[in-house]
Amino acid sequence: MALKTPPSEHSVATVCPLDCPDACSLDVTVQNGKAIVVDGSKLNPITAGYICAKVRRFPERMYGPDRLLHPAVRKGPKGSGWFEQVSWDHALSQIAERLRAVRDEFGGEAILPYSYGGSNGLLTQDTSDATLFRRLGASRLARTVCAAATGAANQALYGKMPSVVYQDFPEARLIILWGVNPSASGIHLIPYLREAQKRGAKLVVVDPRTTPLARQADLHLTVRPGTDLPVALSIHRYLFEHGQYATMAAYPLVPKDEVGFRVQVTAANTDEQVDELIEVLANLQERFQLEPNVAASHAGN
């Protein structure tokens, strides 16, 4: 049975290859084998038919005049910028011959694939490249060239913590955005924040910048850079002193016989506690803010 040739212009359902919690579904318009339009689809409810500008402009980068289209072999000393264009077959054969020579003479462990994750997407990281180097018996990189330090710090401070799915945000009474700007880097969270606010949730933004969400927050803490740590510690102290901290099960690293540690309900589980905590945050703003006269920026002001 002969395969059907796709029409000159047609749509392809696919997904975003980047490392993003939104995991957007995409609708790509292809014309004569070339992607000309990338847009969001509604297959993933979170995508809801729209995507970020970064992914929307993929065709510009894919077919841009500055993109390298051919391999090149260095002919001069390092730093000289002297390269000679070669064919793909020639470049791949040179790489394969060199890998075989090193493996045969020194063993596979003499080969170290030095890389991290690129875009970290499920479709772009540790796929065919990982299979190749495992079969070669190559050394394994600790992969500490990027996020290992922050990952170790998070694990030591918080242990394993479950994340929050977007669909849970509208159920919250208090949402704190600390040093993040979803309007630019998490656009699909915005509708869920809006829904939470419609249901009466209070929004607090901790950021020295006046972001779009900061302008619409119930409280905007414009802490000076470097002072958010004492603000956070002050909040922790307040929560512990008032018995409003998470259950023991959420913090398995805390010894059960720790002096002064008692199992209580999570903080801000009533409207009164939300208002009380916001008042505490406003007081902290005056204490750590460079210009106290602009301490709080409330919605509508």
PDB file of C-alpha atoms in Angstrom:
ATOM      1  CA  MET A   1       0.000   0.000   0.000  1.00  0.00           C
ATOM      2  CA  ALA A   2       1.494   3.306  -1.059  1.00  0.00           C
ATOM      3  CA  LEU A   3       2.073   5.926   1.609  1.00  0.00           C
ATOM      4  CA  LYS A   4       0.000   9.070   1.276  1.00  0.00           C
ATOM      5  CA  THR A   5       1.993  12.209   0.642  1.00  0.00           C
ATOM      6  CA  PRO A   6       0.924  15.023   2.995  1.00  0.00           C
ATOM      7  CA  PRO A   7      -0.487  18.119   1.294  1.00  0.00           C
ATOM      8  CA  SER A   8       1.825  21.064   0.646  1.00  0.00           C
ATOM      9  CA  GLU A   9       0.387  22.830   3.712  1.00  0.00           C
ATOM     10  CA  HIS A  10      -0.937  20.922   6.700  1.00  0.00           C
ATOM     11  CA  SER A  11      -0.990  20.961  10.498  1.00  0.00           C
ATOM     12  CA  VAL A  12       1.010  18.665  12.748  1.00  0.00           C
ATOM     13  CA  ALA A  13       0.049  18.013  16.366  1.00  0.00           C
ATOM     14  CA  THR A  14       3.123  17.883  18.564  1.00  0.00           C
ATOM     15  CA  VAL A  15       4.457  19.015  21.960  1.00  0.00           C
ATOM     16  CA  CYS A  16       6.952  21.583  23.196  1.00  0.00           C
ATOM     17  CA  PRO A  17      10.447  20.102  23.662  1.00  0.00           C
ATOM     18  CA  LEU A  18      11.516  22.543  26.384  1.00  0.00           C
ATOM     19  CA  ASP A  19      11.791  21.925  30.125  1.00  0.00           C
ATOM     20  CA  CYS A  20       8.698  23.714  31.382  1.00  0.00           C
ATOM     21  CA  PRO A  21       5.970  22.554  33.780  1.00  0.00           C
ATOM     22  CA  ASP A  22       3.300  23.680  31.298  1.00  0.00           C
ATOM     23  CA  ALA A  23       4.172  20.829  28.859  1.00  0.00           C
ATOM     24  CA  CYS A  24       2.355  22.655  26.071  1.00  0.00           C
ATOM     25  CA  SER A  25       0.624  20.928  23.203  1.00  0.00           C
ATOM     26  CA  LEU A  26       1.478  22.545  19.876  1.00  0.00           C
ATOM     27  CA  ASP A  27      -0.169  22.933  16.493  1.00  0.00           C
ATOM     28  CA  VAL A  28       2.526  23.415  13.835  1.00  0.00           C
ATOM     29  CA  THR A  29       1.678  24.516  10.315  1.00  0.00           C
ATOM     30  CA  VAL A  30       4.005  22.893   7.778  1.00  0.00           C
ATOM     31  CA  GLN A  31       4.340  24.092   4.189  1.00  0.00           C
ATOM     32  CA  ASN A  32       6.386  22.078   1.702  1.00  0.00           C
ATOM     33  CA  GLY A  33       8.221  20.348   4.517  1.00  0.00           C
ATOM     34  CA  LYS A  34       9.012  23.583   6.363  1.00  0.00           C
ATOM     35  CA  ALA A  35       7.465  24.715   9.662  1.00  0.00           C
ATOM     36  CA  ILE A  36       6.025  28.171   9.103  1.00  0.00           C
ATOM     37  CA  VAL A  37       3.752  28.725  12.122  1.00  0.00           C
ATOM     38  CA  VAL A  38       3.969  27.347  15.676  1.00  0.00           C
ATOM     39  CA  ASP A  39       0.921  27.884  17.850  1.00  0.00           C
ATOM     40  CA  GLY A  40      -0.673  26.379  20.922  1.00  0.00           C
ATOM     41  CA  SER A  41      -3.405  23.780  20.766  1.00  0.00           C
ATOM     42  CA  LYS A  42      -6.101  22.773  23.228  1.00  0.00           C
ATOM     43  CA  LEU A  43      -5.103  19.110  23.537  1.00  0.00           C
ATOM     44  CA  ASN A  44      -3.442  20.025  26.827  1.00  0.00           C
ATOM     45  CA  PRO A  45      -6.057  21.981  28.831  1.00  0.00           C
ATOM     46  CA  ILE A  46      -3.336  24.043  30.525  1.00  0.00           C
ATOM     47  CA  THR A  47      -2.017  25.248  27.157  1.00  0.00           C
ATOM     48  CA  ALA A  48      -5.539  26.447  26.271  1.00  0.00           C
ATOM     49  CA  GLY A  49      -4.538  27.370  22.724  1.00  0.00           C
ATOM     50  CA  TYR A  50      -1.793  29.906  23.490  1.00  0.00           C
ATOM     51  CA  ILE A  51       1.976  29.656  23.996  1.00  0.00           C
ATOM     52  CA  CYS A  52       4.932  31.823  24.970  1.00  0.00           C
ATOM     53  CA  ALA A  53       6.708  34.081  22.485  1.00  0.00           C
ATOM     54  CA  LYS A  54       9.901  32.036  22.837  1.00  0.00           C
ATOM     55  CA  VAL A  55       8.344  28.912  21.329  1.00  0.00           C
ATOM     56  CA  ARG A  56       6.125  30.826  18.900  1.00  0.00           C
ATOM     57  CA  ARG A  57       9.287  32.158  17.236  1.00  0.00           C
ATOM     58  CA  PHE A  58      10.923  28.756  16.781  1.00  0.00           C
ATOM     59  CA  PRO A  59      10.719  28.966  12.956  1.00  0.00           C
ATOM     60  CA  GLU A  60      12.744  32.196  13.015  1.00  0.00           C
ATOM     61  CA  ARG A  61      15.585  30.469  14.821  1.00  0.00           C
ATOM     62  CA  MET A  62      15.269  27.234  12.893  1.00  0.00           C
ATOM     63  CA  TYR A  63      15.549  28.926   9.518  1.00  0.00           C
ATOM     64  CA  GLY A  64      17.469  32.038  10.569  1.00  0.00           C
ATOM     65  CA  PRO A  65      20.400  33.186   8.407  1.00  0.00           C
ATOM     66  CA  ASP A  66      22.873  32.896  11.321  1.00  0.00           C
ATOM     67  CA  ARG A  67      22.204  29.211  11.992  1.00  0.00           C
ATOM     68  CA  LEU A  68      25.090  26.850  11.229  1.00  0.00           C
ATOM     69  CA  LEU A  69      24.024  24.404   8.532  1.00  0.00           C
ATOM     70  CA  HIS A  70      27.256  22.550   7.876  1.00  0.00           C
ATOM     71  CA  PRO A  71      30.000  21.015  10.049  1.00  0.00           C
ATOM     72  CA  ALA A  72      33.453  22.594  10.043  1.00  0.00           C
ATOM     73  CA  VAL A  73      36.868  21.229  11.007  1.00  0.00           C
ATOM     74  CA  ARG A  74      39.442  23.437  12.704  1.00  0.00           C
ATOM     75  CA  LYS A  75      42.551  23.886  10.569  1.00  0.00           C
ATOM     76  CA  GLY A  76      44.532  26.399  12.568  1.00  0.00           C
ATOM     77  CA  PRO A  77      45.513  26.714  16.259  1.00  0.00           C
ATOM     78  CA  LYS A  78      42.773  27.073  18.852  1.00  0.00           C
ATOM     79  CA  GLY A  79      41.475  30.608  18.932  1.00  0.00           C
ATOM     80  CA  SER A  80      42.518  31.398  15.375  1.00  0.00           C
ATOM     81  CA  GLY A  81      38.994  30.995  14.013  1.00  0.00           C
ATOM     82  CA  TRP A  82      40.293  29.024  11.028  1.00  0.00           C
ATOM     83  CA  PHE A  83      37.748  26.390  10.071  1.00  0.00           C
ATOM     84  CA  GLU A  84      37.070  24.483   6.895  1.00  0.00           C
ATOM     85  CA  GLN A  85      33.589  23.375   5.881  1.00  0.00           C
ATOM     86  CA  VAL A  86      33.259  19.626   5.357  1.00  0.00           C
ATOM     87  CA  SER A  87      30.447  17.224   4.556  1.00  0.00           C
ATOM     88  CA  TRP A  88      28.357  15.554   7.228  1.00  0.00           C
ATOM     89  CA  ASP A  89      29.685  12.124   6.230  1.00  0.00           C
ATOM     90  CA  HIS A  90      33.274  13.334   6.601  1.00  0.00           C
ATOM     91  CA  ALA A  91      32.645  14.950   9.993  1.00  0.00           C
ATOM     92  CA  LEU A  92      30.764  11.952  11.410  1.00  0.00           C
ATOM     93  CA  SER A  93      33.394   9.480  10.167  1.00  0.00           C
ATOM     94  CA  GLN A  94      36.175  11.509  11.816  1.00  0.00           C
ATOM     95  CA  ILE A  95      34.319  11.584  15.130  1.00  0.00           C
ATOM     96  CA  ALA A  96      33.542   7.853  14.972  1.00  0.00           C
ATOM     97  CA  GLU A  97      37.143   6.951  14.107  1.00  0.00           C
ATOM     98  CA  ARG A  98      38.469   9.017  17.002  1.00  0.00           C
ATOM     99  CA  LEU A  99      36.025   7.465  19.484  1.00  0.00           C
ATOM    100  CA  ARG A 100      36.949   3.957  18.325  1.00  0.00           C
ATOM    101  CA  ALA A 101      40.669   4.700  18.547  1.00  0.00           C
ATOM    102  CA  VAL A 102      40.406   6.032  22.119  1.00  0.00           C
ATOM    103  CA  ARG A 103      38.187   3.140  23.233  1.00  0.00           C
ATOM    104  CA  ASP A 104      40.469   0.482  21.655  1.00  0.00           C
ATOM    105  CA  GLU A 105      43.650   1.941  23.143  1.00  0.00           C
ATOM    106  CA  PHE A 106      42.535   3.236  26.543  1.00  0.00           C
ATOM    107  CA  GLY A 107      39.090   1.739  27.133  1.00  0.00           C
ATOM    108  CA  GLY A 108      35.669   3.330  26.998  1.00  0.00           C
ATOM    109  CA  GLU A 109      36.141   5.157  30.301  1.00  0.00           C
ATOM    110  CA  ALA A 110      38.705   7.408  28.622  1.00  0.00           C
ATOM    111  CA  ILE A 111      35.752   9.029  26.816  1.00  0.00           C
ATOM    112  CA  LEU A 112      33.850  11.631  28.836  1.00  0.00           C
ATOM    113  CA  PRO A 113      30.669  13.128  27.349  1.00  0.00           C
ATOM    114  CA  TYR A 114      30.827  16.610  28.852  1.00  0.00           C
ATOM    115  CA  SER A 115      27.363  18.105  28.743  1.00  0.00           C
ATOM    116  CA  TYR A 116      24.386  18.914  30.889  1.00  0.00           C
ATOM    117  CA  GLY A 117      20.845  19.068  29.603  1.00  0.00           C
ATOM    118  CA  GLY A 118      20.371  21.778  27.013  1.00  0.00           C
ATOM    119  CA  SER A 119      16.675  22.558  27.147  1.00  0.00           C
ATOM    120  CA  ASN A 120      16.166  19.626  29.592  1.00  0.00           C
ATOM    121  CA  GLY A 121      13.083  18.494  27.687  1.00  0.00           C
ATOM    122  CA  LEU A 122      11.942  14.860  27.787  1.00  0.00           C
ATOM    123  CA  LEU A 123      12.365  14.673  24.010  1.00  0.00           C
ATOM    124  CA  THR A 124      15.789  16.337  23.877  1.00  0.00           C
ATOM    125  CA  GLN A 125      17.824  15.157  26.872  1.00  0.00           C
ATOM    126  CA  ASP A 126      19.409  11.733  27.482  1.00  0.00           C
ATOM    127  CA  THR A 127      17.872  10.001  24.477  1.00  0.00           C
ATOM    128  CA  SER A 128      19.979   8.604  21.612  1.00  0.00           C
ATOM    129  CA  ASP A 129      23.123  10.327  22.922  1.00  0.00           C
ATOM    130  CA  ALA A 130      22.833   8.500  26.252  1.00  0.00           C
ATOM    131  CA  THR A 131      22.384   5.173  24.448  1.00  0.00           C
ATOM    132  CA  LEU A 132      25.507   5.772  22.365  1.00  0.00           C
ATOM    133  CA  PHE A 133      27.805   6.568  25.289  1.00  0.00           C
ATOM    134  CA  ARG A 134      26.475   3.709  27.406  1.00  0.00           C
ATOM    135  CA  ARG A 135      27.225   1.256  24.649  1.00  0.00           C
ATOM    136  CA  LEU A 136      30.712   2.728  24.322  1.00  0.00           C
ATOM    137  CA  GLY A 137      31.232   2.203  28.056  1.00  0.00           C
ATOM    138  CA  ALA A 138      32.110   5.884  28.446  1.00  0.00           C
ATOM    139  CA  SER A 139      32.659   7.564  31.799  1.00  0.00           C
ATOM    140  CA  ARG A 140      29.617   9.113  33.451  1.00  0.00           C
ATOM    141  CA  LEU A 141      29.683  12.805  34.249  1.00  0.00           C
ATOM    142  CA  ALA A 142      28.369  13.838  37.657  1.00  0.00           C
ATOM    143  CA  ARG A 143      26.324  16.438  35.729  1.00  0.00           C
ATOM    144  CA  THR A 144      27.172  19.088  38.311  1.00  0.00           C
ATOM    145  CA  VAL A 145      27.824  21.808  35.753  1.00  0.00           C
ATOM    146  CA  CYS A 146      24.487  23.506  36.377  1.00  0.00           C
ATOM    147  CA  ALA A 147      21.829  22.837  39.020  1.00  0.00           C
ATOM    148  CA  ALA A 148      23.542  20.319  41.332  1.00  0.00           C
ATOM    149  CA  ALA A 149      24.408  22.928  43.975  1.00  0.00           C
ATOM    150  CA  THR A 150      20.884  24.336  44.204  1.00  0.00           C
ATOM    151  CA  GLY A 151      19.432  20.832  44.081  1.00  0.00           C
ATOM    152  CA  ALA A 152      21.594  19.721  47.016  1.00  0.00           C
ATOM    153  CA  ALA A 153      20.633  22.845  48.986  1.00  0.00           C
ATOM    154  CA  ASN A 154      16.914  22.288  48.375  1.00  0.00           C
ATOM    155  CA  GLN A 155      17.179  18.626  49.355  1.00  0.00           C
ATOM    156  CA  ALA A 156      19.058  19.463  52.564  1.00  0.00           C
ATOM    157  CA  LEU A 157      16.686  22.265  53.576  1.00  0.00           C
ATOM    158  CA  TYR A 158      13.312  20.877  52.578  1.00  0.00           C
ATOM    159  CA  GLY A 159      13.678  17.199  51.750  1.00  0.00           C
ATOM    160  CA  LYS A 160      11.308  15.745  49.177  1.00  0.00           C
ATOM    161  CA  MET A 161       8.357  18.085  48.758  1.00  0.00           C
ATOM    162  CA  PRO A 162       5.386  17.632  46.436  1.00  0.00           C
ATOM    163  CA  SER A 163       4.785  20.387  43.940  1.00  0.00           C
ATOM    164  CA  VAL A 164       1.497  22.168  43.353  1.00  0.00           C
ATOM    165  CA  VAL A 165      -0.391  21.617  40.112  1.00  0.00           C
ATOM    166  CA  TYR A 166      -1.929  24.657  38.469  1.00  0.00           C
ATOM    167  CA  GLN A 167      -5.448  23.344  39.002  1.00  0.00           C
ATOM    168  CA  ASP A 168      -4.955  23.581  42.779  1.00  0.00           C
ATOM    169  CA  PHE A 169      -4.220  27.311  42.817  1.00  0.00           C
ATOM    170  CA  PRO A 170      -7.874  28.444  42.643  1.00  0.00           C
ATOM    171  CA  GLU A 171      -8.514  26.521  45.876  1.00  0.00           C
ATOM    172  CA  ALA A 172      -5.911  28.519  47.811  1.00  0.00           C
ATOM    173  CA  ARG A 173      -6.733  31.325  50.247  1.00  0.00           C
ATOM    174  CA  LEU A 174      -3.243  32.837  50.177  1.00  0.00           C
ATOM    175  CA  ILE A 175      -0.714  32.767  47.329  1.00  0.00           C
ATOM    176  CA  ILE A 176       2.839  34.104  47.758  1.00  0.00           C
ATOM    177  CA  LEU A 177       4.945  34.690  44.651  1.00  0.00           C
ATOM    178  CA  TRP A 178       8.499  35.026  45.940  1.00  0.00           C
ATOM    179  CA  GLY A 179      11.073  36.212  43.407  1.00  0.00           C
ATOM    180  CA  VAL A 180       9.159  34.881  40.396  1.00  0.00           C
ATOM    181  CA  ASN A 181       7.463  36.640  37.518  1.00  0.00           C
ATOM    182  CA  PRO A 182       4.909  34.269  35.958  1.00  0.00           C
ATOM    183  CA  SER A 183       3.738  36.992  33.585  1.00  0.00           C
ATOM    184  CA  ALA A 184       7.017  36.471  31.724  1.00  0.00           C
ATOM    185  CA  SER A 185       8.163  32.958  32.610  1.00  0.00           C
ATOM    186  CA  GLY A 186       4.993  31.036  33.516  1.00  0.00           C
ATOM    187  CA  ILE A 187       2.159  32.514  31.501  1.00  0.00           C
ATOM    188  CA  HIS A 188      -0.174  29.531  31.859  1.00  0.00           C
ATOM    189  CA  LEU A 189      -0.257  30.008  35.630  1.00  0.00           C
ATOM    190  CA  ILE A 190      -1.867  33.457  35.249  1.00  0.00           C
ATOM    191  CA  PRO A 191      -5.460  32.301  34.547  1.00  0.00           C
ATOM    192  CA  TYR A 192      -5.370  30.106  37.655  1.00  0.00           C
ATOM    193  CA  LEU A 193      -4.096  33.010  39.762  1.00  0.00           C
ATOM    194  CA  ARG A 194      -6.885  35.193  38.381  1.00  0.00           C
ATOM    195  CA  GLU A 195      -9.463  32.536  39.253  1.00  0.00           C
ATOM    196  CA  ALA A 196      -8.059  32.252  42.775  1.00  0.00           C
ATOM    197  CA  GLN A 197      -8.352  36.017  43.232  1.00  0.00           C
ATOM    198  CA  LYS A 198     -11.942  35.950  41.956  1.00  0.00           C
ATOM    199  CA  ARG A 199     -12.692  33.379  44.659  1.00  0.00           C
ATOM    200  CA  GLY A 200     -11.243  35.673  47.304  1.00  0.00           C
ATOM    201  CA  ALA A 201      -7.625  34.508  47.563  1.00  0.00           C
ATOM    202  CA  LYS A 202      -5.091  37.075  48.748  1.00  0.00           C
ATOM    203  CA  LEU A 203      -1.977  37.566  46.595  1.00  0.00           C
ATOM    204  CA  VAL A 204       1.400  38.589  48.025  1.00  0.00           C
ATOM    205  CA  VAL A 205       4.383  39.320  45.760  1.00  0.00           C
ATOM    206  CA  VAL A 206       7.918  39.444  47.179  1.00  0.00           C
ATOM    207  CA  ASP A 207      10.112  41.089  44.558  1.00  0.00           C
ATOM    208  CA  PRO A 208      12.221  44.260  44.362  1.00  0.00           C
ATOM    209  CA  ARG A 209      10.732  44.793  40.893  1.00  0.00           C
ATOM    210  CA  THR A 210       7.245  46.110  40.241  1.00  0.00           C
ATOM    211  CA  THR A 211       6.048  43.240  38.070  1.00  0.00           C
ATOM    212  CA  PRO A 212       2.569  43.147  36.462  1.00  0.00           C
ATOM    213  CA  LEU A 213       1.296  40.838  39.206  1.00  0.00           C
ATOM    214  CA  ALA A 214       2.896  43.015  41.880  1.00  0.00           C
ATOM    215  CA  ARG A 215       0.693  45.896  40.704  1.00  0.00           C
ATOM    216  CA  GLN A 216      -2.392  43.747  41.241  1.00  0.00           C
ATOM    217  CA  ALA A 217      -1.332  42.100  44.496  1.00  0.00           C
ATOM    218  CA  ASP A 218      -2.944  42.644  47.884  1.00  0.00           C
ATOM    219  CA  LEU A 219       0.562  43.243  49.173  1.00  0.00           C
ATOM    220  CA  HIS A 220       3.824  43.871  47.322  1.00  0.00           C
ATOM    221  CA  LEU A 221       6.989  43.506  49.401  1.00  0.00           C
ATOM    222  CA  THR A 222       9.716  45.393  47.541  1.00  0.00           C
ATOM    223  CA  VAL A 223      12.542  44.034  49.661  1.00  0.00           C
ATOM    224  CA  ARG A 224      16.042  45.144  48.871  1.00  0.00           C
ATOM    225  CA  PRO A 225      18.180  42.507  47.119  1.00  0.00           C
ATOM    226  CA  GLY A 226      19.842  40.357  49.771  1.00  0.00           C
ATOM    227  CA  THR A 227      17.294  41.060  52.504  1.00  0.00           C
ATOM    228  CA  ASP A 228      14.716  38.410  51.581  1.00  0.00           C
ATOM    229  CA  LEU A 229      16.500  35.865  53.818  1.00  0.00           C
ATOM    230  CA  PRO A 230      15.864  37.774  57.095  1.00  0.00           C
ATOM    231  CA  VAL A 231      12.310  38.400  55.889  1.00  0.00           C
ATOM    232  CA  ALA A 232      11.814  34.660  55.343  1.00  0.00           C
ATOM    233  CA  LEU A 233      13.346  33.800  58.719  1.00  0.00           C
ATOM    234  CA  SER A 234      11.089  36.354  60.390  1.00  0.00           C
ATOM    235  CA  ILE A 235       8.054  34.723  58.791  1.00  0.00           C
ATOM    236  CA  HIS A 236       9.254  31.299  59.941  1.00  0.00           C
ATOM    237  CA  ARG A 237       9.620  32.557  63.500  1.00  0.00           C
ATOM    238  CA  TYR A 238       6.157  34.082  63.449  1.00  0.00           C
ATOM    239  CA  LEU A 239       4.575  30.856  62.170  1.00  0.00           C
ATOM    240  CA  PHE A 240       6.315  28.721  64.779  1.00  0.00           C
ATOM    241  CA  GLU A 241       5.528  31.084  67.638  1.00  0.00           C
ATOM    242  CA  HIS A 242       1.847  31.044  66.685  1.00  0.00           C
ATOM    243  CA  GLY A 243       1.644  27.294  66.106  1.00  0.00           C
ATOM    244  CA  GLN A 244       0.959  27.681  62.386  1.00  0.00           C
ATOM    245  CA  TYR A 245       3.437  25.338  60.734  1.00  0.00           C
ATOM    246  CA  ALA A 246       3.263  22.231  58.623  1.00  0.00           C
ATOM    247  CA  THR A 247       2.666  18.714  59.883  1.00  0.00           C
ATOM    248  CA  MET A 248       5.463  16.387  60.938  1.00  0.00           C
ATOM    249  CA  ALA A 249       4.844  14.189  57.907  1.00  0.00           C
ATOM    250  CA  ALA A 250       5.900  17.012  55.587  1.00  0.00           C
ATOM    251  CA  TYR A 251       9.278  17.337  57.328  1.00  0.00           C
ATOM    252  CA  PRO A 252      10.705  13.852  57.938  1.00  0.00           C
ATOM    253  CA  LEU A 253      14.158  15.326  58.617  1.00  0.00           C
ATOM    254  CA  VAL A 254      12.980  16.952  61.870  1.00  0.00           C
ATOM    255  CA  PRO A 255      13.455  14.574  64.849  1.00  0.00           C
ATOM    256  CA  LYS A 256      10.156  13.598  66.445  1.00  0.00           C
ATOM    257  CA  ASP A 257      11.486  14.505  69.883  1.00  0.00           C
ATOM    258  CA  GLU A 258      12.704  17.938  68.757  1.00  0.00           C
ATOM    259  CA  VAL A 259      12.139  20.368  71.621  1.00  0.00           C
ATOM    260  CA  GLY A 260       9.263  22.738  70.914  1.00  0.00           C
ATOM    261  CA  PHE A 261       8.149  20.958  67.737  1.00  0.00           C
ATOM    262  CA  ARG A 262       4.465  20.015  67.750  1.00  0.00           C
ATOM    263  CA  VAL A 263       2.219  18.797  64.976  1.00  0.00           C
ATOM    264  CA  GLN A 264      -0.150  21.559  63.852  1.00  0.00           C
ATOM    265  CA  VAL A 265      -2.264  22.419  60.841  1.00  0.00           C
ATOM    266  CA  THR A 266      -0.667  24.224  57.910  1.00  0.00           C
ATOM    267  CA  ALA A 267      -0.410  27.986  58.215  1.00  0.00           C
ATOM    268  CA  ALA A 268      -3.055  30.305  56.757  1.00  0.00           C
ATOM    269  CA  ASN A 269      -5.907  27.815  56.725  1.00  0.00           C
ATOM    270  CA  THR A 270      -8.549  30.393  57.631  1.00  0.00           C
ATOM    271  CA  ASP A 271      -9.350  33.860  56.327  1.00  0.00           C
ATOM    272  CA  GLU A 272      -8.423  35.363  59.707  1.00  0.00           C
ATOM    273  CA  GLN A 273      -4.995  33.747  59.596  1.00  0.00           C
ATOM    274  CA  VAL A 274      -4.490  34.991  56.035  1.00  0.00           C
ATOM    275  CA  ASP A 275      -5.248  38.580  57.049  1.00  0.00           C
ATOM    276  CA  GLU A 276      -3.029  38.252  60.109  1.00  0.00           C
ATOM    277  CA  LEU A 277      -0.112  36.919  58.088  1.00  0.00           C
ATOM    278  CA  ILE A 278      -0.473  39.693  55.504  1.00  0.00           C
ATOM    279  CA  GLU A 279      -0.333  42.239  58.324  1.00  0.00           C
ATOM    280  CA  VAL A 280       2.870  40.608  59.569  1.00  0.00           C
ATOM    281  CA  LEU A 281       4.345  40.766  56.068  1.00  0.00           C
ATOM    282  CA  ALA A 282       3.445  44.447  55.783  1.00  0.00           C
ATOM    283  CA  ASN A 283       5.241  45.143  59.064  1.00  0.00           C
ATOM    284  CA  LEU A 284       8.282  43.261  57.797  1.00  0.00           C
ATOM    285  CA  GLN A 285       8.179  45.374  54.656  1.00  0.00           C
ATOM    286  CA  GLU A 286       8.620  48.543  56.717  1.00  0.00           C
ATOM    287  CA  ARG A 287      11.512  46.976  58.597  1.00  0.00           C
ATOM    288  CA  PHE A 288      13.518  45.802  55.578  1.00  0.00           C
ATOM    289  CA  GLN A 289      12.492  48.292  52.901  1.00  0.00           C
ATOM    290  CA  LEU A 290      14.877  51.051  51.855  1.00  0.00           C
ATOM    291  CA  GLU A 291      12.040  53.549  51.446  1.00  0.00           C
ATOM    292  CA  PRO A 292       9.364  52.815  54.066  1.00  0.00           C
ATOM    293  CA  ASN A 293       6.969  55.349  52.559  1.00  0.00           C
ATOM    294  CA  VAL A 294       6.375  52.918  49.643  1.00  0.00           C
ATOM    295  CA  ALA A 295       6.143  49.884  51.884  1.00  0.00           C
ATOM    296  CA  ALA A 296       2.907  48.372  50.641  1.00  0.00           C
ATOM    297  CA  SER A 297       1.341  48.450  47.220  1.00  0.00           C
ATOM    298  CA  HIS A 298      -2.263  47.253  47.377  1.00  0.00           C
ATOM    299  CA  ALA A 299      -4.497  46.245  44.525  1.00  0.00           C
ATOM    300  CA  GLY A 300      -6.290  49.213  43.013  1.00  0.00           C
ATOM    301  CA  ASN A 301      -3.785  51.793  44.277  1.00  0.00           C
TER     302      ASN A 301
END
